[in-house]
């Protein structure tokens, strides 16, 4: 009898049906305070610029967001729940230190609320067939911004919509609820 792939995946211990958002201490409060704020507001906000265009977003504040190409992310892990303890350990070289406070969603809830997985690009020399084109687009975008131009779509004098398609590939997040995950 043929097996259902969903049922088989649910039996694998290396895959999780859940997404976990851990909180961390910040200058304005503790990780526990952050969790309480999420629970009170029903919202997880994307606050940190991450990804290959992070520096560009920080160099030209607001420019990418105005075109719907913001780099702010809120992070979730697919670590199986029984291994989440490892995510709050003091790990050498880690840029963020998470605390044992967080919130868990089913992946199904995440998909219904426009959460997308991170797209990892291999940056190992010789395997940059995806990284190089993305970096070229980012540099082209930088040149465009340095010249004082805006990114996105615009209309010419006749009302025809003109686009700058080289930048459209940077739009990899869904259009709805950018930067905010509602949990209420």
Coordinates of C-alpha atoms in Angstrom, one line a residue:
X1 CA 0.0 0.0 0.0
X2 CA 1.3 3.4 -0.9
X3 CA 2.2 5.8 2.0
X4 CA 1.0 9.3 2.4
X5 CA 4.0 11.7 2.4
X6 CA 2.5 13.9 5.1
X7 CA 2.0 11.0 7.4
X8 CA 5.6 9.8 6.8
X9 CA 7.0 13.3 7.5
X10 CA 5.0 13.5 10.8
X11 CA 6.8 10.4 12.0
X12 CA 10.3 11.8 11.4
X13 CA 12.0 13.0 14.6
X14 CA 14.4 15.3 12.7
X15 CA 11.4 17.4 11.4
X16 CA 9.1 19.5 13.5
X17 CA 5.5 20.4 12.9
X18 CA 6.2 23.6 14.8
X19 CA 7.8 27.0 14.5
X20 CA 9.3 28.6 17.6
X21 CA 10.1 32.3 18.1
X22 CA 12.5 32.8 20.9
X23 CA 12.9 36.2 22.5
X24 CA 16.1 37.8 23.8
X25 CA 17.2 40.6 26.1
X26 CA 17.2 44.0 24.4
X27 CA 18.3 47.4 25.6
X28 CA 14.7 48.3 26.5
X29 CA 13.8 45.1 28.4
X30 CA 14.3 41.5 29.1
X31 CA 13.4 38.5 27.0
X32 CA 10.5 37.8 29.4
X33 CA 9.3 41.3 28.9
X34 CA 9.5 40.8 25.1
X35 CA 7.4 37.7 25.4
X36 CA 4.8 39.4 27.6
X37 CA 4.6 42.3 25.0
X38 CA 4.0 39.8 22.2
X39 CA 1.3 38.1 24.2
X40 CA -0.4 41.4 25.2
X41 CA -0.3 42.9 21.7
X42 CA -0.8 39.7 19.7
X43 CA 2.0 40.8 17.3
X44 CA 5.5 39.7 16.6
X45 CA 7.3 42.6 14.9
X46 CA 10.1 42.3 12.4
X47 CA 12.7 44.7 13.7
X48 CA 16.1 43.6 12.5
X49 CA 17.5 43.9 9.0
X50 CA 18.9 40.5 8.0
X51 CA 20.0 39.0 4.7
X52 CA 22.3 39.8 1.9
X53 CA 20.8 43.3 1.5
X54 CA 21.2 44.2 5.2
X55 CA 23.9 46.7 4.7
X56 CA 22.0 48.3 1.8
X57 CA 18.9 48.6 4.0
X58 CA 20.9 50.3 6.7
X59 CA 22.8 52.5 4.3
X60 CA 19.6 53.9 2.8
X61 CA 17.0 53.7 5.7
X62 CA 13.5 53.5 4.5
X63 CA 14.3 53.3 0.7
X64 CA 13.8 49.5 0.4
X65 CA 10.7 49.6 2.7
X66 CA 9.1 52.3 0.5
X67 CA 9.4 49.9 -2.5
X68 CA 8.1 46.9 -0.5
X69 CA 11.6 45.4 -0.4
X70 CA 12.4 45.7 3.3
X71 CA 15.0 43.4 4.9
X72 CA 13.5 43.3 8.4
X73 CA 12.8 39.8 9.6
X74 CA 11.5 38.1 12.6
X75 CA 13.0 34.7 13.1
X76 CA 11.5 31.3 13.9
X77 CA 13.3 27.9 14.2
X78 CA 12.0 24.5 13.1
X79 CA 14.1 22.8 15.7
X80 CA 12.1 19.9 17.1
X81 CA 10.6 20.9 20.4
X82 CA 12.6 18.3 22.4
X83 CA 15.8 20.0 21.1
X84 CA 14.8 23.7 21.7
X85 CA 16.9 23.7 24.8
X86 CA 20.0 23.8 22.5
X87 CA 18.8 27.1 21.0
X88 CA 19.1 29.0 24.3
X89 CA 22.7 27.9 25.0
X90 CA 25.6 30.3 24.9
X91 CA 26.9 29.4 21.5
X92 CA 30.3 30.7 20.3
X93 CA 30.2 33.1 17.4
X94 CA 26.4 33.5 17.5
X95 CA 25.2 37.1 16.8
X96 CA 22.0 36.7 18.9
X97 CA 21.7 35.2 22.4
X98 CA 18.2 33.8 22.9
X99 CA 16.6 33.2 26.3
X100 CA 14.2 30.4 27.3
X101 CA 11.2 32.5 26.5
X102 CA 9.2 32.2 23.3
X103 CA 6.1 31.3 21.5
X104 CA 5.3 28.2 19.4
X105 CA 3.1 28.0 16.3
X106 CA 2.1 25.1 14.1
X107 CA 3.7 25.3 10.6
X108 CA 0.2 25.3 9.2
X109 CA -0.6 28.5 11.2
X110 CA 2.6 30.0 10.0
X111 CA 1.9 29.3 6.3
X112 CA -1.7 30.7 6.7
X113 CA -0.1 33.9 8.2
X114 CA 2.5 34.5 5.4
X115 CA 5.6 33.2 7.2
X116 CA 8.2 32.1 4.8
X117 CA 11.3 29.9 5.3
X118 CA 14.7 31.5 4.9
X119 CA 16.3 30.9 1.6
X120 CA 19.9 30.0 2.4
X121 CA 22.5 30.6 -0.4
X122 CA 25.7 28.7 -0.4
X123 CA 28.5 31.3 -0.1
X124 CA 31.3 28.8 -0.4
X125 CA 33.8 29.9 -3.2
X126 CA 33.0 28.0 -6.4
X127 CA 29.4 27.4 -5.5
X128 CA 28.2 31.0 -5.8
X129 CA 25.9 30.4 -8.8
X130 CA 22.9 31.9 -6.9
X131 CA 24.8 34.3 -4.6
X132 CA 26.6 36.2 -7.3
X133 CA 23.5 37.3 -9.2
X134 CA 21.7 38.3 -6.0
X135 CA 24.8 40.4 -4.9
X136 CA 24.9 41.9 -8.4
X137 CA 21.3 43.0 -8.1
X138 CA 22.0 44.5 -4.7
X139 CA 24.9 46.4 -6.0
X140 CA 22.9 47.6 -9.0
X141 CA 20.2 48.7 -6.5
X142 CA 22.9 50.6 -4.5
X143 CA 24.0 52.4 -7.6
X144 CA 20.4 53.3 -8.3
X145 CA 19.9 54.7 -4.8
X146 CA 23.2 56.6 -4.8
X147 CA 22.1 58.3 -8.0
X148 CA 19.0 59.5 -6.1
X149 CA 16.5 57.3 -7.8
X150 CA 13.7 55.5 -6.1
X151 CA 13.1 51.8 -6.5
X152 CA 9.9 50.2 -7.6
X153 CA 7.2 51.1 -10.1
X154 CA 6.3 54.5 -11.4
X155 CA 4.2 55.9 -14.2
X156 CA 5.4 57.9 -17.1
X157 CA 3.6 61.0 -18.4
X158 CA 1.1 59.0 -20.4
X159 CA 0.1 56.9 -17.3
X160 CA 2.0 53.8 -18.5
X161 CA 3.4 51.9 -15.6
X162 CA 7.2 51.5 -15.7
X163 CA 9.0 49.0 -13.6
X164 CA 12.6 48.5 -12.7
X165 CA 12.5 44.7 -13.1
X166 CA 16.1 44.1 -12.0
X167 CA 14.9 44.9 -8.4
X168 CA 11.7 42.8 -8.5
X169 CA 13.7 39.6 -7.7
X170 CA 14.5 41.1 -4.3
X171 CA 10.8 40.9 -3.4
X172 CA 10.7 37.4 -2.0
X173 CA 8.3 38.0 1.0
X174 CA 4.5 37.8 0.5
X175 CA 2.7 41.1 0.1
X176 CA 0.3 40.9 3.0
X177 CA 1.4 41.7 6.6
X178 CA 5.0 42.5 5.8
X179 CA 6.9 42.9 9.0
X180 CA 4.2 41.8 11.4
X181 CA 2.9 38.4 12.4
X182 CA -0.5 38.6 14.1
X183 CA -1.0 35.9 16.7
X184 CA -4.4 36.9 18.1

